[in-house]
Amino acid sequence: MPLGIRPINDFAFKKTFGTPANKGVLVSLLNAILDLNSPIADVTIENPFNLQDFADDKLSVLDVKAVDQSGAIYDVEIQLTVVPGLDRRIVFYGCELYAGQLQAGEDYSELKPVYSICIADGILWRDARQVHHAFRLTDRESGRTLPNTLEIHTLELGRYNRTESELASAPMLDCWLYWLLHAHEYEPAELLRLLPQVEFQQATRTLTEIAEKTEDKTMYDAREKARRDQQWALTGSYREGFAHGELAGETRGEVRGLAIGEIRLIHALQNLLLEALTAESELQSKSLSELQAITAELQERLRQRNSG
């Protein structure tokens, strides 16, 4: 029977990568993402997994923060919903981590590098192609980079498309992204054969423990429900806004405005389904009733996926 535990569920993610006994798993993920000249050897997890962090059913961002022996700070978060302004929030949080190291009067030379990582279950930039973006403070003309300051990394799971057959020769980052997206589809023994490295064995054992431990499984299910509720609230907000626009549109005969709103809703649903977005020009050629039919079909598929 497949594991059925999605690693990108915030409960499963925090328990897998934020448990001190699993710090080797976190180190492997960090090294795969950052590809540093000197790989990370060891870290201390500063906000370790705690069941009480999940005591309510509100969906929140729960990050994993760690520090290595040199004092460098690493922060990894899983973002289940891509919302407007997320890129700015990522930058703001990374700057907070960097500036928050010093108290008044302390020496700036004591500042340690900060690596802020956001793994998004969706797509951040429509015009991009790569899954992984690495942002650094770099001079546009010379290419000179300010080293050991702030790096921001984003990984868009909605763009990842490696297949199982490609994993044998794939870089470690691709293996981790595949595991994050597909581990729940495999039986544990099958997953261990596919990804036999010790880090994946430990990570997979953690998912198995969640599936078998009643308290953990109950909390996992609660977080999945909260995620689904948030997704439906998001699409419901779009729909409510369009309903208000419909009344105004009927009054003024502005059907075009309704079509634009429906196109935005279609793109929001496709994003939640991790699908490529239909070109806006193609959608603009359709009638309002055709757009509404597409919306209804996407909503039904999202409902079926979330209930599966």
PDB file of C-alpha atoms in Angstrom:
ATOM      1  CA  MET A   1       0.000   0.000   0.000  1.00  0.00           C
ATOM      2  CA  PRO A   2       1.371   3.477  -0.862  1.00  0.00           C
ATOM      3  CA  LEU A   3       2.576   5.610   2.036  1.00  0.00           C
ATOM      4  CA  GLY A   4      -0.146   8.187   1.469  1.00  0.00           C
ATOM      5  CA  ILE A   5       1.827  10.818   3.433  1.00  0.00           C
ATOM      6  CA  ARG A   6       2.718  13.890   1.394  1.00  0.00           C
ATOM      7  CA  PRO A   7       6.130  15.278   2.448  1.00  0.00           C
ATOM      8  CA  ILE A   8       5.039  18.833   1.593  1.00  0.00           C
ATOM      9  CA  ASN A   9       2.279  18.676   4.196  1.00  0.00           C
ATOM     10  CA  ASP A  10       3.651  21.172   6.742  1.00  0.00           C
ATOM     11  CA  PHE A  11       3.396  18.674   9.614  1.00  0.00           C
ATOM     12  CA  ALA A  12       5.267  15.973   7.664  1.00  0.00           C
ATOM     13  CA  PHE A  13       7.832  18.465   6.351  1.00  0.00           C
ATOM     14  CA  LYS A  14       8.640  19.869   9.791  1.00  0.00           C
ATOM     15  CA  LYS A  15       8.891  16.412  11.363  1.00  0.00           C
ATOM     16  CA  THR A  16      11.120  15.142   8.547  1.00  0.00           C
ATOM     17  CA  PHE A  17      13.540  18.058   8.328  1.00  0.00           C
ATOM     18  CA  GLY A  18      13.115  19.708  11.741  1.00  0.00           C
ATOM     19  CA  THR A  19      13.724  16.765  14.047  1.00  0.00           C
ATOM     20  CA  PRO A  20      17.229  16.752  15.613  1.00  0.00           C
ATOM     21  CA  ALA A  21      17.569  13.014  14.984  1.00  0.00           C
ATOM     22  CA  ASN A  22      17.042  13.792  11.282  1.00  0.00           C
ATOM     23  CA  LYS A  23      19.540  16.628  10.992  1.00  0.00           C
ATOM     24  CA  GLY A  24      21.498  14.610   8.440  1.00  0.00           C
ATOM     25  CA  VAL A  25      18.383  14.718   6.247  1.00  0.00           C
ATOM     26  CA  LEU A  26      18.261  18.520   6.569  1.00  0.00           C
ATOM     27  CA  VAL A  27      21.990  18.842   5.837  1.00  0.00           C
ATOM     28  CA  SER A  28      21.555  16.769   2.674  1.00  0.00           C
ATOM     29  CA  LEU A  29      18.679  18.960   1.466  1.00  0.00           C
ATOM     30  CA  LEU A  30      20.586  22.165   2.242  1.00  0.00           C
ATOM     31  CA  ASN A  31      23.717  20.984   0.424  1.00  0.00           C
ATOM     32  CA  ALA A  32      21.620  19.940  -2.578  1.00  0.00           C
ATOM     33  CA  ILE A  33      19.968  23.353  -2.807  1.00  0.00           C
ATOM     34  CA  LEU A  34      22.877  25.648  -1.954  1.00  0.00           C
ATOM     35  CA  ASP A  35      25.752  23.809  -3.695  1.00  0.00           C
ATOM     36  CA  LEU A  36      28.316  25.632  -1.547  1.00  0.00           C
ATOM     37  CA  ASN A  37      32.083  25.516  -2.164  1.00  0.00           C
ATOM     38  CA  SER A  38      32.449  23.950   1.292  1.00  0.00           C
ATOM     39  CA  PRO A  39      29.512  21.623   1.957  1.00  0.00           C
ATOM     40  CA  ILE A  40      27.702  21.901   5.259  1.00  0.00           C
ATOM     41  CA  ALA A  41      28.918  19.199   7.645  1.00  0.00           C
ATOM     42  CA  ASP A  42      26.648  19.655  10.646  1.00  0.00           C
ATOM     43  CA  VAL A  43      23.889  21.929  11.923  1.00  0.00           C
ATOM     44  CA  THR A  44      21.966  22.646  15.093  1.00  0.00           C
ATOM     45  CA  ILE A  45      18.217  22.923  14.575  1.00  0.00           C
ATOM     46  CA  GLU A  46      17.089  25.996  16.473  1.00  0.00           C
ATOM     47  CA  ASN A  47      13.319  25.472  16.287  1.00  0.00           C
ATOM     48  CA  PRO A  48      12.955  21.671  16.445  1.00  0.00           C
ATOM     49  CA  PHE A  49       9.739  19.834  15.674  1.00  0.00           C
ATOM     50  CA  ASN A  50       7.173  20.108  18.448  1.00  0.00           C
ATOM     51  CA  LEU A  51       3.738  18.536  18.261  1.00  0.00           C
ATOM     52  CA  GLN A  52       2.282  21.528  20.110  1.00  0.00           C
ATOM     53  CA  ASP A  53       3.167  23.774  17.170  1.00  0.00           C
ATOM     54  CA  PHE A  54       0.325  22.043  15.359  1.00  0.00           C
ATOM     55  CA  ALA A  55      -2.201  22.207  18.199  1.00  0.00           C
ATOM     56  CA  ASP A  56      -4.734  24.285  16.242  1.00  0.00           C
ATOM     57  CA  ASP A  57      -6.051  23.756  12.740  1.00  0.00           C
ATOM     58  CA  LYS A  58      -4.915  27.067  11.285  1.00  0.00           C
ATOM     59  CA  LEU A  59      -2.656  26.727   8.283  1.00  0.00           C
ATOM     60  CA  SER A  60       0.542  28.652   8.925  1.00  0.00           C
ATOM     61  CA  VAL A  61       4.051  28.748   7.577  1.00  0.00           C
ATOM     62  CA  LEU A  62       6.250  26.584   9.777  1.00  0.00           C
ATOM     63  CA  ASP A  63       9.895  26.904   8.859  1.00  0.00           C
ATOM     64  CA  VAL A  64      12.986  24.939   9.844  1.00  0.00           C
ATOM     65  CA  LYS A  65      15.795  27.136  11.145  1.00  0.00           C
ATOM     66  CA  ALA A  66      19.318  25.818  11.661  1.00  0.00           C
ATOM     67  CA  VAL A  67      22.806  27.147  12.355  1.00  0.00           C
ATOM     68  CA  ASP A  68      26.091  25.513  11.405  1.00  0.00           C
ATOM     69  CA  GLN A  69      29.339  25.516  13.373  1.00  0.00           C
ATOM     70  CA  SER A  70      30.545  28.737  11.715  1.00  0.00           C
ATOM     71  CA  GLY A  71      27.348  30.551  12.700  1.00  0.00           C
ATOM     72  CA  ALA A  72      25.767  30.661   9.232  1.00  0.00           C
ATOM     73  CA  ILE A  73      21.974  30.658   9.409  1.00  0.00           C
ATOM     74  CA  TYR A  74      19.731  28.472   7.259  1.00  0.00           C
ATOM     75  CA  ASP A  75      15.971  28.820   7.072  1.00  0.00           C
ATOM     76  CA  VAL A  76      13.743  26.511   5.019  1.00  0.00           C
ATOM     77  CA  GLU A  77      10.011  26.916   4.646  1.00  0.00           C
ATOM     78  CA  ILE A  78       7.381  25.050   2.678  1.00  0.00           C
ATOM     79  CA  GLN A  79       4.784  27.387   1.161  1.00  0.00           C
ATOM     80  CA  LEU A  80       1.601  25.531   0.254  1.00  0.00           C
ATOM     81  CA  THR A  81      -0.212  28.439  -1.412  1.00  0.00           C
ATOM     82  CA  VAL A  82       1.358  30.902  -3.818  1.00  0.00           C
ATOM     83  CA  VAL A  83      -0.293  34.250  -3.122  1.00  0.00           C
ATOM     84  CA  PRO A  84       0.335  37.741  -4.527  1.00  0.00           C
ATOM     85  CA  GLY A  85       3.327  39.398  -2.875  1.00  0.00           C
ATOM     86  CA  LEU A  86       4.947  36.127  -1.810  1.00  0.00           C
ATOM     87  CA  ASP A  87       8.258  37.094  -3.420  1.00  0.00           C
ATOM     88  CA  ARG A  88       8.354  40.299  -1.361  1.00  0.00           C
ATOM     89  CA  ARG A  89       7.491  38.437   1.820  1.00  0.00           C
ATOM     90  CA  ILE A  90      10.377  36.034   1.166  1.00  0.00           C
ATOM     91  CA  VAL A  91      12.769  38.985   0.788  1.00  0.00           C
ATOM     92  CA  PHE A  92      11.382  40.697   3.892  1.00  0.00           C
ATOM     93  CA  TYR A  93      11.809  37.592   6.026  1.00  0.00           C
ATOM     94  CA  GLY A  94      15.349  36.990   4.751  1.00  0.00           C
ATOM     95  CA  CYS A  95      16.297  40.583   5.618  1.00  0.00           C
ATOM     96  CA  GLU A  96      14.735  40.171   9.066  1.00  0.00           C
ATOM     97  CA  LEU A  97      16.886  37.103   9.701  1.00  0.00           C
ATOM     98  CA  TYR A  98      20.035  38.940   8.606  1.00  0.00           C
ATOM     99  CA  ALA A  99      19.380  42.151  10.537  1.00  0.00           C
ATOM    100  CA  GLY A 100      18.064  40.308  13.579  1.00  0.00           C
ATOM    101  CA  GLN A 101      21.485  38.880  14.398  1.00  0.00           C
ATOM    102  CA  LEU A 102      22.766  42.091  16.001  1.00  0.00           C
ATOM    103  CA  GLN A 103      21.714  43.951  19.090  1.00  0.00           C
ATOM    104  CA  ALA A 104      22.229  47.708  19.437  1.00  0.00           C
ATOM    105  CA  GLY A 105      25.921  48.624  19.526  1.00  0.00           C
ATOM    106  CA  GLU A 106      27.233  45.302  18.252  1.00  0.00           C
ATOM    107  CA  ASP A 107      29.824  45.103  15.470  1.00  0.00           C
ATOM    108  CA  TYR A 108      28.566  44.599  11.888  1.00  0.00           C
ATOM    109  CA  SER A 109      31.601  42.392  11.235  1.00  0.00           C
ATOM    110  CA  GLU A 110      29.958  39.811  13.476  1.00  0.00           C
ATOM    111  CA  LEU A 111      27.116  39.279  11.011  1.00  0.00           C
ATOM    112  CA  LYS A 112      26.949  35.739   9.631  1.00  0.00           C
ATOM    113  CA  PRO A 113      25.595  34.734   6.216  1.00  0.00           C
ATOM    114  CA  VAL A 114      21.903  33.931   5.955  1.00  0.00           C
ATOM    115  CA  TYR A 115      20.419  31.448   3.494  1.00  0.00           C
ATOM    116  CA  SER A 116      16.645  31.805   3.202  1.00  0.00           C
ATOM    117  CA  ILE A 117      14.943  29.017   1.233  1.00  0.00           C
ATOM    118  CA  CYS A 118      11.312  28.866   0.129  1.00  0.00           C
ATOM    119  CA  ILE A 119       9.914  25.669  -1.406  1.00  0.00           C
ATOM    120  CA  ALA A 120       6.643  26.655  -3.074  1.00  0.00           C
ATOM    121  CA  ASP A 121       3.928  24.186  -4.023  1.00  0.00           C
ATOM    122  CA  GLY A 122       3.116  26.095  -7.188  1.00  0.00           C
ATOM    123  CA  ILE A 123       4.635  28.629  -9.582  1.00  0.00           C
ATOM    124  CA  LEU A 124       6.004  32.028  -8.599  1.00  0.00           C
ATOM    125  CA  TRP A 125       6.992  33.488 -11.967  1.00  0.00           C
ATOM    126  CA  ARG A 126       4.944  32.758 -15.082  1.00  0.00           C
ATOM    127  CA  ASP A 127       7.686  33.725 -17.527  1.00  0.00           C
ATOM    128  CA  ALA A 128      10.421  31.589 -15.937  1.00  0.00           C
ATOM    129  CA  ARG A 129      11.501  28.084 -16.874  1.00  0.00           C
ATOM    130  CA  GLN A 130      13.854  26.893 -14.160  1.00  0.00           C
ATOM    131  CA  VAL A 131      12.668  25.308 -10.930  1.00  0.00           C
ATOM    132  CA  HIS A 132      15.403  26.814  -8.737  1.00  0.00           C
ATOM    133  CA  HIS A 133      16.236  30.513  -8.444  1.00  0.00           C
ATOM    134  CA  ALA A 134      19.226  31.677  -6.369  1.00  0.00           C
ATOM    135  CA  PHE A 135      19.263  35.410  -5.588  1.00  0.00           C
ATOM    136  CA  ARG A 136      22.401  37.125  -4.286  1.00  0.00           C
ATOM    137  CA  LEU A 137      23.500  40.735  -3.796  1.00  0.00           C
ATOM    138  CA  THR A 138      25.317  41.291  -7.090  1.00  0.00           C
ATOM    139  CA  ASP A 139      26.528  44.361  -8.968  1.00  0.00           C
ATOM    140  CA  ARG A 140      24.865  44.487 -12.382  1.00  0.00           C
ATOM    141  CA  GLU A 141      27.867  45.905 -14.235  1.00  0.00           C
ATOM    142  CA  SER A 142      30.830  44.028 -12.795  1.00  0.00           C
ATOM    143  CA  GLY A 143      29.068  40.895 -11.585  1.00  0.00           C
ATOM    144  CA  ARG A 144      30.760  41.346  -8.209  1.00  0.00           C
ATOM    145  CA  THR A 145      28.793  39.669  -5.429  1.00  0.00           C
ATOM    146  CA  LEU A 146      28.780  40.610  -1.759  1.00  0.00           C
ATOM    147  CA  PRO A 147      29.814  37.271  -0.237  1.00  0.00           C
ATOM    148  CA  ASN A 148      28.691  35.845   3.072  1.00  0.00           C
ATOM    149  CA  THR A 149      25.686  38.146   3.370  1.00  0.00           C
ATOM    150  CA  LEU A 150      22.190  37.183   2.229  1.00  0.00           C
ATOM    151  CA  GLU A 151      21.058  34.559  -0.259  1.00  0.00           C
ATOM    152  CA  ILE A 152      17.444  33.829  -1.119  1.00  0.00           C
ATOM    153  CA  HIS A 153      16.548  30.581  -2.859  1.00  0.00           C
ATOM    154  CA  THR A 154      13.170  29.644  -4.303  1.00  0.00           C
ATOM    155  CA  LEU A 155      12.117  26.251  -5.620  1.00  0.00           C
ATOM    156  CA  GLU A 156       8.881  25.993  -7.611  1.00  0.00           C
ATOM    157  CA  LEU A 157       7.491  22.485  -7.350  1.00  0.00           C
ATOM    158  CA  GLY A 158       4.879  23.382  -9.948  1.00  0.00           C
ATOM    159  CA  ARG A 159       7.629  23.408 -12.581  1.00  0.00           C
ATOM    160  CA  TYR A 160       9.362  20.180 -11.593  1.00  0.00           C
ATOM    161  CA  ASN A 161       8.885  17.452 -14.207  1.00  0.00           C
ATOM    162  CA  ARG A 162      11.621  14.819 -13.739  1.00  0.00           C
ATOM    163  CA  THR A 163      10.426  11.244 -14.144  1.00  0.00           C
ATOM    164  CA  GLU A 164      11.324   8.167 -12.115  1.00  0.00           C
ATOM    165  CA  SER A 165      13.508   6.794 -14.911  1.00  0.00           C
ATOM    166  CA  GLU A 166      15.724   9.909 -14.792  1.00  0.00           C
ATOM    167  CA  LEU A 167      16.594   9.687 -11.087  1.00  0.00           C
ATOM    168  CA  ALA A 168      19.531   7.280 -11.400  1.00  0.00           C
ATOM    169  CA  SER A 169      21.669   9.977 -13.089  1.00  0.00           C
ATOM    170  CA  ALA A 170      19.965  13.037 -11.621  1.00  0.00           C
ATOM    171  CA  PRO A 171      21.648  15.524  -9.236  1.00  0.00           C
ATOM    172  CA  MET A 172      20.767  15.223  -5.554  1.00  0.00           C
ATOM    173  CA  LEU A 173      18.480  18.272  -5.723  1.00  0.00           C
ATOM    174  CA  ASP A 174      16.350  16.614  -8.385  1.00  0.00           C
ATOM    175  CA  CYS A 175      16.115  13.501  -6.233  1.00  0.00           C
ATOM    176  CA  TRP A 176      14.937  15.541  -3.252  1.00  0.00           C
ATOM    177  CA  LEU A 177      12.347  17.401  -5.324  1.00  0.00           C
ATOM    178  CA  TYR A 178      11.055  14.118  -6.718  1.00  0.00           C
ATOM    179  CA  TRP A 179      10.819  12.697  -3.199  1.00  0.00           C
ATOM    180  CA  LEU A 180       8.961  15.769  -1.949  1.00  0.00           C
ATOM    181  CA  LEU A 181       6.423  15.554  -4.764  1.00  0.00           C
ATOM    182  CA  HIS A 182       5.970  11.814  -5.156  1.00  0.00           C
ATOM    183  CA  ALA A 183       6.983   9.927  -1.996  1.00  0.00           C
ATOM    184  CA  HIS A 184       3.334   9.522  -0.953  1.00  0.00           C
ATOM    185  CA  GLU A 185       2.615   7.545  -4.132  1.00  0.00           C
ATOM    186  CA  TYR A 186       5.058   4.716  -3.304  1.00  0.00           C
ATOM    187  CA  GLU A 187       5.146   1.788  -0.937  1.00  0.00           C
ATOM    188  CA  PRO A 188       8.039   2.280   1.525  1.00  0.00           C
ATOM    189  CA  ALA A 189      10.124  -0.627   0.215  1.00  0.00           C
ATOM    190  CA  GLU A 190       9.684   0.544  -3.374  1.00  0.00           C
ATOM    191  CA  LEU A 191      10.697   4.091  -2.461  1.00  0.00           C
ATOM    192  CA  LEU A 192      13.794   2.843  -0.636  1.00  0.00           C
ATOM    193  CA  ARG A 193      14.840   0.861  -3.713  1.00  0.00           C
ATOM    194  CA  LEU A 194      14.347   3.912  -5.908  1.00  0.00           C
ATOM    195  CA  LEU A 195      16.278   6.274  -3.593  1.00  0.00           C
ATOM    196  CA  PRO A 196      18.631   4.095  -1.513  1.00  0.00           C
ATOM    197  CA  GLN A 197      20.815   6.884  -0.083  1.00  0.00           C
ATOM    198  CA  VAL A 198      20.882   6.956   3.702  1.00  0.00           C
ATOM    199  CA  GLU A 199      19.245  10.399   3.850  1.00  0.00           C
ATOM    200  CA  PHE A 200      16.236   9.207   1.866  1.00  0.00           C
ATOM    201  CA  GLN A 201      15.997   6.064   3.975  1.00  0.00           C
ATOM    202  CA  GLN A 202      15.737   8.181   7.129  1.00  0.00           C
ATOM    203  CA  ALA A 203      13.260  10.605   5.540  1.00  0.00           C
ATOM    204  CA  THR A 204      11.103   7.748   4.274  1.00  0.00           C
ATOM    205  CA  ARG A 205      11.131   6.077   7.695  1.00  0.00           C
ATOM    206  CA  THR A 206       9.800   9.333   9.156  1.00  0.00           C
ATOM    207  CA  LEU A 207       6.868   9.310   6.721  1.00  0.00           C
ATOM    208  CA  THR A 208       6.207   5.672   7.613  1.00  0.00           C
ATOM    209  CA  GLU A 209       6.136   6.566  11.311  1.00  0.00           C
ATOM    210  CA  ILE A 210       3.586   9.305  10.631  1.00  0.00           C
ATOM    211  CA  ALA A 211       1.392   6.845   8.742  1.00  0.00           C
ATOM    212  CA  GLU A 212       1.570   4.257  11.537  1.00  0.00           C
ATOM    213  CA  LYS A 213       1.399   6.454  14.651  1.00  0.00           C
ATOM    214  CA  THR A 214      -2.175   7.408  15.508  1.00  0.00           C
ATOM    215  CA  GLU A 215      -1.393  10.808  17.042  1.00  0.00           C
ATOM    216  CA  ASP A 216       0.844  11.820  14.147  1.00  0.00           C
ATOM    217  CA  LYS A 217      -1.611  10.592  11.513  1.00  0.00           C
ATOM    218  CA  THR A 218      -4.445  12.495  13.184  1.00  0.00           C
ATOM    219  CA  MET A 219      -2.405  15.697  13.138  1.00  0.00           C
ATOM    220  CA  TYR A 220      -1.301  15.084   9.549  1.00  0.00           C
ATOM    221  CA  ASP A 221      -4.934  14.653   8.465  1.00  0.00           C
ATOM    222  CA  ALA A 222      -5.927  17.836  10.310  1.00  0.00           C
ATOM    223  CA  ARG A 223      -3.255  19.795   8.465  1.00  0.00           C
ATOM    224  CA  GLU A 224      -4.364  18.350   5.130  1.00  0.00           C
ATOM    225  CA  LYS A 225      -7.916  19.440   5.882  1.00  0.00           C
ATOM    226  CA  ALA A 226      -6.701  22.928   6.810  1.00  0.00           C
ATOM    227  CA  ARG A 227      -4.802  23.097   3.520  1.00  0.00           C
ATOM    228  CA  ARG A 228      -7.869  22.084   1.523  1.00  0.00           C
ATOM    229  CA  ASP A 229     -10.016  24.580   3.396  1.00  0.00           C
ATOM    230  CA  GLN A 230      -7.536  27.338   2.628  1.00  0.00           C
ATOM    231  CA  GLN A 231      -7.514  26.441  -1.061  1.00  0.00           C
ATOM    232  CA  TRP A 232     -11.304  26.494  -1.215  1.00  0.00           C
ATOM    233  CA  ALA A 233     -11.370  29.782   0.688  1.00  0.00           C
ATOM    234  CA  LEU A 234      -8.981  31.241  -1.873  1.00  0.00           C
ATOM    235  CA  THR A 235     -11.047  30.154  -4.855  1.00  0.00           C
ATOM    236  CA  GLY A 236     -14.211  31.144  -3.003  1.00  0.00           C
ATOM    237  CA  SER A 237     -12.835  34.642  -2.496  1.00  0.00           C
ATOM    238  CA  TYR A 238     -12.174  34.904  -6.200  1.00  0.00           C
ATOM    239  CA  ARG A 239     -15.689  33.722  -6.939  1.00  0.00           C
ATOM    240  CA  GLU A 240     -17.291  36.111  -4.432  1.00  0.00           C
ATOM    241  CA  GLY A 241     -15.396  39.024  -5.909  1.00  0.00           C
ATOM    242  CA  PHE A 242     -16.497  38.073  -9.385  1.00  0.00           C
ATOM    243  CA  ALA A 243     -20.106  37.745  -8.240  1.00  0.00           C
ATOM    244  CA  HIS A 244     -20.035  41.363  -7.048  1.00  0.00           C
ATOM    245  CA  GLY A 245     -18.466  42.321 -10.350  1.00  0.00           C
ATOM    246  CA  GLU A 246     -21.180  40.462 -12.209  1.00  0.00           C
ATOM    247  CA  LEU A 247     -23.894  42.635 -10.698  1.00  0.00           C
ATOM    248  CA  ALA A 248     -22.020  45.788 -11.629  1.00  0.00           C
ATOM    249  CA  GLY A 249     -21.229  44.329 -15.028  1.00  0.00           C
ATOM    250  CA  GLU A 250     -24.872  43.611 -15.760  1.00  0.00           C
ATOM    251  CA  THR A 251     -25.762  47.136 -14.761  1.00  0.00           C
ATOM    252  CA  ARG A 252     -23.145  48.647 -17.043  1.00  0.00           C
ATOM    253  CA  GLY A 253     -22.990  45.915 -19.656  1.00  0.00           C
ATOM    254  CA  GLU A 254     -19.313  45.262 -18.886  1.00  0.00           C
ATOM    255  CA  VAL A 255     -19.071  41.580 -19.782  1.00  0.00           C
ATOM    256  CA  ARG A 256     -15.403  42.054 -20.589  1.00  0.00           C
ATOM    257  CA  GLY A 257     -14.663  42.751 -16.936  1.00  0.00           C
ATOM    258  CA  LEU A 258     -16.356  39.488 -15.948  1.00  0.00           C
ATOM    259  CA  ALA A 259     -14.307  37.566 -18.514  1.00  0.00           C
ATOM    260  CA  ILE A 260     -11.065  39.000 -17.139  1.00  0.00           C
ATOM    261  CA  GLY A 261     -12.093  37.936 -13.644  1.00  0.00           C
ATOM    262  CA  GLU A 262     -12.952  34.439 -14.865  1.00  0.00           C
ATOM    263  CA  ILE A 263      -9.560  34.133 -16.562  1.00  0.00           C
ATOM    264  CA  ARG A 264      -7.854  35.032 -13.291  1.00  0.00           C
ATOM    265  CA  LEU A 265      -9.880  32.387 -11.485  1.00  0.00           C
ATOM    266  CA  ILE A 266      -8.931  29.782 -14.101  1.00  0.00           C
ATOM    267  CA  HIS A 267      -5.251  30.620 -13.642  1.00  0.00           C
ATOM    268  CA  ALA A 268      -5.617  30.422  -9.848  1.00  0.00           C
ATOM    269  CA  LEU A 269      -7.188  26.966 -10.106  1.00  0.00           C
ATOM    270  CA  GLN A 270      -4.553  25.749 -12.570  1.00  0.00           C
ATOM    271  CA  ASN A 271      -1.901  26.958 -10.164  1.00  0.00           C
ATOM    272  CA  LEU A 272      -3.466  24.967  -7.314  1.00  0.00           C
ATOM    273  CA  LEU A 273      -3.578  21.913  -9.579  1.00  0.00           C
ATOM    274  CA  LEU A 274       0.106  22.471 -10.487  1.00  0.00           C
ATOM    275  CA  GLU A 275      -0.786  22.685 -14.182  1.00  0.00           C
ATOM    276  CA  ALA A 276       0.685  24.845 -16.905  1.00  0.00           C
ATOM    277  CA  LEU A 277      -1.370  27.996 -17.322  1.00  0.00           C
ATOM    278  CA  THR A 278      -3.480  28.323 -20.437  1.00  0.00           C
ATOM    279  CA  ALA A 279      -2.292  31.307 -22.463  1.00  0.00           C
ATOM    280  CA  GLU A 280      -4.331  34.404 -21.685  1.00  0.00           C
ATOM    281  CA  SER A 281      -4.765  35.107 -25.401  1.00  0.00           C
ATOM    282  CA  GLU A 282      -6.389  31.687 -25.837  1.00  0.00           C
ATOM    283  CA  LEU A 283      -8.775  32.271 -22.943  1.00  0.00           C
ATOM    284  CA  GLN A 284      -9.651  35.758 -24.173  1.00  0.00           C
ATOM    285  CA  SER A 285     -10.956  34.244 -27.415  1.00  0.00           C
ATOM    286  CA  LYS A 286     -13.631  32.291 -25.499  1.00  0.00           C
ATOM    287  CA  SER A 287     -17.071  33.437 -24.456  1.00  0.00           C
ATOM    288  CA  LEU A 288     -17.965  34.075 -20.826  1.00  0.00           C
ATOM    289  CA  SER A 289     -20.040  30.877 -20.675  1.00  0.00           C
ATOM    290  CA  GLU A 290     -17.114  28.861 -22.069  1.00  0.00           C
ATOM    291  CA  LEU A 291     -14.793  30.342 -19.453  1.00  0.00           C
ATOM    292  CA  GLN A 292     -17.271  29.504 -16.691  1.00  0.00           C
ATOM    293  CA  ALA A 293     -17.450  25.903 -17.961  1.00  0.00           C
ATOM    294  CA  ILE A 294     -13.646  25.627 -17.776  1.00  0.00           C
ATOM    295  CA  THR A 295     -13.748  27.025 -14.242  1.00  0.00           C
ATOM    296  CA  ALA A 296     -16.356  24.478 -13.172  1.00  0.00           C
ATOM    297  CA  GLU A 297     -14.312  21.601 -14.620  1.00  0.00           C
ATOM    298  CA  LEU A 298     -11.143  22.752 -12.845  1.00  0.00           C
ATOM    299  CA  GLN A 299     -12.987  23.148  -9.537  1.00  0.00           C
ATOM    300  CA  GLU A 300     -14.328  19.610  -9.814  1.00  0.00           C
ATOM    301  CA  ARG A 301     -10.846  18.213 -10.488  1.00  0.00           C
ATOM    302  CA  LEU A 302      -9.462  20.109  -7.510  1.00  0.00           C
ATOM    303  CA  ARG A 303     -12.257  18.721  -5.336  1.00  0.00           C
ATOM    304  CA  GLN A 304     -11.514  15.161  -6.497  1.00  0.00           C
ATOM    305  CA  ARG A 305      -7.775  15.587  -5.890  1.00  0.00           C
ATOM    306  CA  ASN A 306      -8.279  16.955  -2.400  1.00  0.00           C
ATOM    307  CA  SER A 307     -10.719  14.209  -1.464  1.00  0.00           C
ATOM    308  CA  GLY A 308      -8.435  11.475  -2.760  1.00  0.00           C
TER     309      GLY A 308
END
